GROMACS .gro file of C-alpha atoms in nm:
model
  191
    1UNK     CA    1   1.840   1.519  -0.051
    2UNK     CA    2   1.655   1.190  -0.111
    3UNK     CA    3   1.282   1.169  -0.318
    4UNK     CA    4   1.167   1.054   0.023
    5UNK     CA    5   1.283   1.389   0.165
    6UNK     CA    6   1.084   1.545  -0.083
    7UNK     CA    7   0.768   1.406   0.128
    8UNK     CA    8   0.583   1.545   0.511
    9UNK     CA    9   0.662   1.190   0.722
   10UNK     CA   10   0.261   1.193   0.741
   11UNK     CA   11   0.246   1.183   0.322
   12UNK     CA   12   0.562   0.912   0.320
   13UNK     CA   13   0.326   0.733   0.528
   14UNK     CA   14   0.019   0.748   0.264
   15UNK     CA   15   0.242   0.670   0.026
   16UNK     CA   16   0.372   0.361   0.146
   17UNK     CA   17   0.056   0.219   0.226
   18UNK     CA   18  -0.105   0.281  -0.076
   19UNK     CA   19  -0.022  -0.065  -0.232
   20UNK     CA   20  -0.171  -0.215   0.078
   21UNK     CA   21  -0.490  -0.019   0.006
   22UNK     CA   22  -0.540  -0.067  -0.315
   23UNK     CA   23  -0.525  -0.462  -0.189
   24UNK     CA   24  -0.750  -0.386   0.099
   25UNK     CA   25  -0.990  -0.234  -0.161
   26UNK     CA   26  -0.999  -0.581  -0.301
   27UNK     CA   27  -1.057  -0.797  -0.028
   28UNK     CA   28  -1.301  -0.542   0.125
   29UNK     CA   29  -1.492  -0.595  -0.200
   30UNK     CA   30  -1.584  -0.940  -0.141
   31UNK     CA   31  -1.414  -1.099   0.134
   32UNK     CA   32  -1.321  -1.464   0.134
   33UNK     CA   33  -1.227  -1.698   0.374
   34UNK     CA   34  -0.974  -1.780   0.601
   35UNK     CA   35  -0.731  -1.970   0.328
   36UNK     CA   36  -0.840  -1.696   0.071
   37UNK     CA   37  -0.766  -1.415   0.286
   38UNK     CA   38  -0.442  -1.511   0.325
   39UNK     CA   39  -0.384  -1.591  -0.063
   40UNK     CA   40  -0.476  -1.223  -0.093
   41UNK     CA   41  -0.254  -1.139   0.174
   42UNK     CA   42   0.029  -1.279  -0.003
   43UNK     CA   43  -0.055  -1.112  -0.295
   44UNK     CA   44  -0.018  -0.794  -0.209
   45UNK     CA   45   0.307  -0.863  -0.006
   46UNK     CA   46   0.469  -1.012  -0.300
   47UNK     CA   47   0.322  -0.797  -0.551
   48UNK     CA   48   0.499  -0.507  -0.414
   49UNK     CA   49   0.823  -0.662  -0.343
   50UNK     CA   50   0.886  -0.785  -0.691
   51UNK     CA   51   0.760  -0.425  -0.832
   52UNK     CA   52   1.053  -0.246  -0.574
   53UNK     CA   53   1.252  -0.506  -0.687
   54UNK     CA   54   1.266  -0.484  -1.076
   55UNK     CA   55   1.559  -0.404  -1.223
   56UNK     CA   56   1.586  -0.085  -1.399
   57UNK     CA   57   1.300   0.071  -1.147
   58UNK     CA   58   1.237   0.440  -1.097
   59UNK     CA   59   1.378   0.666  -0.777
   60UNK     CA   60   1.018   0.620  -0.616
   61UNK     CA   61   1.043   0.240  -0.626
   62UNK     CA   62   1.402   0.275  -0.499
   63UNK     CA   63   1.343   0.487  -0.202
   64UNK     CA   64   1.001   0.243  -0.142
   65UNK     CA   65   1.238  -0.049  -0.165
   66UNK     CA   66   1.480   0.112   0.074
   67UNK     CA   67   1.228   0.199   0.280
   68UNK     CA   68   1.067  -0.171   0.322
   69UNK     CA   69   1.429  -0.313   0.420
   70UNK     CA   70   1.452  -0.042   0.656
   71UNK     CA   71   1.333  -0.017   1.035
   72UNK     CA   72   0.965  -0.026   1.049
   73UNK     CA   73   0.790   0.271   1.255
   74UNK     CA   74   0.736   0.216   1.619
   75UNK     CA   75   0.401   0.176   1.757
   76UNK     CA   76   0.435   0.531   1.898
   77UNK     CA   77   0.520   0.698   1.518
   78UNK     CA   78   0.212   0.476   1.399
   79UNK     CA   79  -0.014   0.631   1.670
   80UNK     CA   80   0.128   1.019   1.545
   81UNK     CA   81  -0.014   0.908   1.207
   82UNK     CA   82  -0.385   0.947   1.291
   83UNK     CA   83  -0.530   0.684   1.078
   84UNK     CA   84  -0.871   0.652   1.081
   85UNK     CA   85  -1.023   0.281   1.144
   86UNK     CA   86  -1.268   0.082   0.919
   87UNK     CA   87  -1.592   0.035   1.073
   88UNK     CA   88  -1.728  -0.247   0.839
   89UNK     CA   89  -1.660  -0.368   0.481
   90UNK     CA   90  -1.807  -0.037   0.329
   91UNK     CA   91  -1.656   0.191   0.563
   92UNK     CA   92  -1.291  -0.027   0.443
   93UNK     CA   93  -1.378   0.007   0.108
   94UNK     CA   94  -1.443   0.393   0.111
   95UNK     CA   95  -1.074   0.456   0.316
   96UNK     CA   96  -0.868   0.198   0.110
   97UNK     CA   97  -0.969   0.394  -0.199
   98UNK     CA   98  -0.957   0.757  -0.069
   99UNK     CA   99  -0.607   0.611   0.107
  100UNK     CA  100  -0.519   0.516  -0.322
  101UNK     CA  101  -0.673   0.858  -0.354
  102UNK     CA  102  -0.442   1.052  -0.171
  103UNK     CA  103  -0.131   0.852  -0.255
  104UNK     CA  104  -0.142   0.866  -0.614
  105UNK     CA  105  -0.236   1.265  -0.613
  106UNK     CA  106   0.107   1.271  -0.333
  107UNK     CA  107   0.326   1.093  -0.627
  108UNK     CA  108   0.203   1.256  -0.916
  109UNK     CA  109   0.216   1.602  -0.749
  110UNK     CA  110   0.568   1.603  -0.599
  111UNK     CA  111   0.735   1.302  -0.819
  112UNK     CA  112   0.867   1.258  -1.165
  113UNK     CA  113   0.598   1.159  -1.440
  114UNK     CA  114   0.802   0.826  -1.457
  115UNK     CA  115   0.742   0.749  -1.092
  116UNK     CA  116   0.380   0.848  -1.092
  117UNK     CA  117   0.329   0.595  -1.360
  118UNK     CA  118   0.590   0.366  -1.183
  119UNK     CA  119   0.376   0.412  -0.871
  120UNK     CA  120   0.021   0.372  -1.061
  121UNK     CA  121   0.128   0.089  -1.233
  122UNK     CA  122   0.247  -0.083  -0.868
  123UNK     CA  123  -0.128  -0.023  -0.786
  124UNK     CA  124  -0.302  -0.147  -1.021
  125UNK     CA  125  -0.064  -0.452  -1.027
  126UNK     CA  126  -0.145  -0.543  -0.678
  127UNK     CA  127  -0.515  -0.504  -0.707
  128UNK     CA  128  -0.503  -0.735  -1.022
  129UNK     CA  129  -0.262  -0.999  -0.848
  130UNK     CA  130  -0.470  -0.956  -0.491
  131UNK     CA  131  -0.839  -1.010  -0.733
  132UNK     CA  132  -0.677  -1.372  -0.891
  133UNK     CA  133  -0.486  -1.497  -0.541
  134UNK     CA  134  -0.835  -1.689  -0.445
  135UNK     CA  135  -1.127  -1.810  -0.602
  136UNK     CA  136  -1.445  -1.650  -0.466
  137UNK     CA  137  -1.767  -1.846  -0.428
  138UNK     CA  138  -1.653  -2.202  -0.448
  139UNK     CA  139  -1.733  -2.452  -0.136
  140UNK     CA  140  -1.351  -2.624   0.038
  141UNK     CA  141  -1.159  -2.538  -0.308
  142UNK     CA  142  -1.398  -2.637  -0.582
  143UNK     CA  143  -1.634  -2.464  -0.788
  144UNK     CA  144  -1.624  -2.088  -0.767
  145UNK     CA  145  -1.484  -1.804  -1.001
  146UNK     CA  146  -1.098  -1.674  -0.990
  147UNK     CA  147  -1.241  -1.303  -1.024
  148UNK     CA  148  -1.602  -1.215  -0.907
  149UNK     CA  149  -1.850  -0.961  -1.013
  150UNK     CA  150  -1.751  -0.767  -0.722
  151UNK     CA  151  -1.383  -0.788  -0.716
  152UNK     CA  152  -1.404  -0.681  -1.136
  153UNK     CA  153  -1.588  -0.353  -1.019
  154UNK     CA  154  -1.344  -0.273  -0.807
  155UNK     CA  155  -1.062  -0.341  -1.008
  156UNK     CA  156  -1.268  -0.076  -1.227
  157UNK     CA  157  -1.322   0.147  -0.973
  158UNK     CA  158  -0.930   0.187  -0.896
  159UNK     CA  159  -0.849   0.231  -1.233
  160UNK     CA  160  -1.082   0.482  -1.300
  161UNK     CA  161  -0.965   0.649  -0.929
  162UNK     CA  162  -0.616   0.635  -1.052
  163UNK     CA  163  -0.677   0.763  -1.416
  164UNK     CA  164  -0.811   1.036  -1.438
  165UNK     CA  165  -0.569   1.178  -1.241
  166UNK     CA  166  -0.272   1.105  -1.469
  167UNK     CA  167  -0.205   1.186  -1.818
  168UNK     CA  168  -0.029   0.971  -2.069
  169UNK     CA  169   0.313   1.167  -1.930
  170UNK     CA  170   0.189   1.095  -1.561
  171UNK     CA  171   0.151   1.427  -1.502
  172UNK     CA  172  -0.162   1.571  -1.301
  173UNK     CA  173  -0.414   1.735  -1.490
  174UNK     CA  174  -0.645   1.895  -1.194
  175UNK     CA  175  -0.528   2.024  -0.816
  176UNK     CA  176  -0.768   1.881  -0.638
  177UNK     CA  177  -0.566   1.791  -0.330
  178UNK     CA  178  -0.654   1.464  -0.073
  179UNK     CA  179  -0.904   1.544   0.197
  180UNK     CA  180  -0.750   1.684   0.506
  181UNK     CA  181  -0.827   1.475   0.840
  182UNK     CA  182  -1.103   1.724   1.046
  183UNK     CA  183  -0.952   1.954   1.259
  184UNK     CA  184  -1.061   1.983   1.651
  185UNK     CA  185  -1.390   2.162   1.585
  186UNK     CA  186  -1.460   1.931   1.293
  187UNK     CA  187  -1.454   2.177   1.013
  188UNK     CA  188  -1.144   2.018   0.814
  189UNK     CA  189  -0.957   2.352   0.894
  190UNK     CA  190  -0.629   2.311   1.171
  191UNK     CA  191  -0.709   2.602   1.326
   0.00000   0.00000   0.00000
């Protein structure tokens, strides 16, 4: 049996994507243009390949790594996922962090203490290489700061999301478990 095994599809899912959120939670935080965007974009990608990359990396990033030179869902498995679309900047802010949320609490809860800090450690990298990709606020290149007000709360926000959660052994100190999606009559409960 595989780590990934050790995971619903529907968590494997959160947990993959979690890099990309923690990322999204970035750019959400103060978007930039068109060149930026795409700075960021290439952040994140090649944040997370070079952490699944490392030598010497944990079971996690091996099974991640595995996983990204794998086949890539269908549209149709993507659709069974149910995930919920942003509806603005806020609304992308508030599901890329609850996304980080629920992905970090999935690692540290069912994952070795060395691959929840493997995994936290991914995070954090990407939002910090996704915050210096682009400078924010400058006019065709010039002027402008590497890391704005906004994109430095953030980067505060996720580690504060992400420690709390984790002790020095990576270990979870509280249950509180990731939302579950509403059920049919909107009450959170399947049934």
């Amino acid at each position: 049996m595989s780590l990934k095994d050790t995971f619903t599809r529907e968590e494997w899912f959160k947990i993959m994507t979690g890099p990309g959120r923690a990322g999204a939670a970035i750019v959400a935080s103060s978007p930039s243009g068109v060149t930026g965007l795409l700075a960021e974009a290439r952040a994140i990608a090649d944040s997370v390949r070079d952490n699944v990359s490392r030598a010497g990396r944990t079971p996690l990033m091996e099974a991640m790594a595995a996983d990204l030179l794998g086949t890539p869902p269908t549209a149709d498995e993507l659709k069974d996922m149910d995930v919920e679309k942003a509806r603005g900047l806020e609304d992308a802010k508030r599901l890329s962090l609850e996304g980080v949320r629920q992905a970090v609490w999935l690692v540290s809860s069912k994952a070795s203490p060395e691959d929840a800090a493997a995994y936290r450690a991914m995070l954090l990298e990407v939002a910090q290489k996704t915050a210096h990709a682009a400078k924010e606020g400058g006019f065709l290149g010039m002027g402008g700061e590497q890391v704005n007000d906004k994109e430095r709360a953030m980067l505060a926000e996720l580690e504060a999301l992400m420690g709390p959660a984790l002790t020095s052994g990576g270990t979870v100190t509280h249950e509180t478990p990731p939302l579950a999606a509403p059920g049919p009559d909107g009450s959170g409960n399947s049934n």
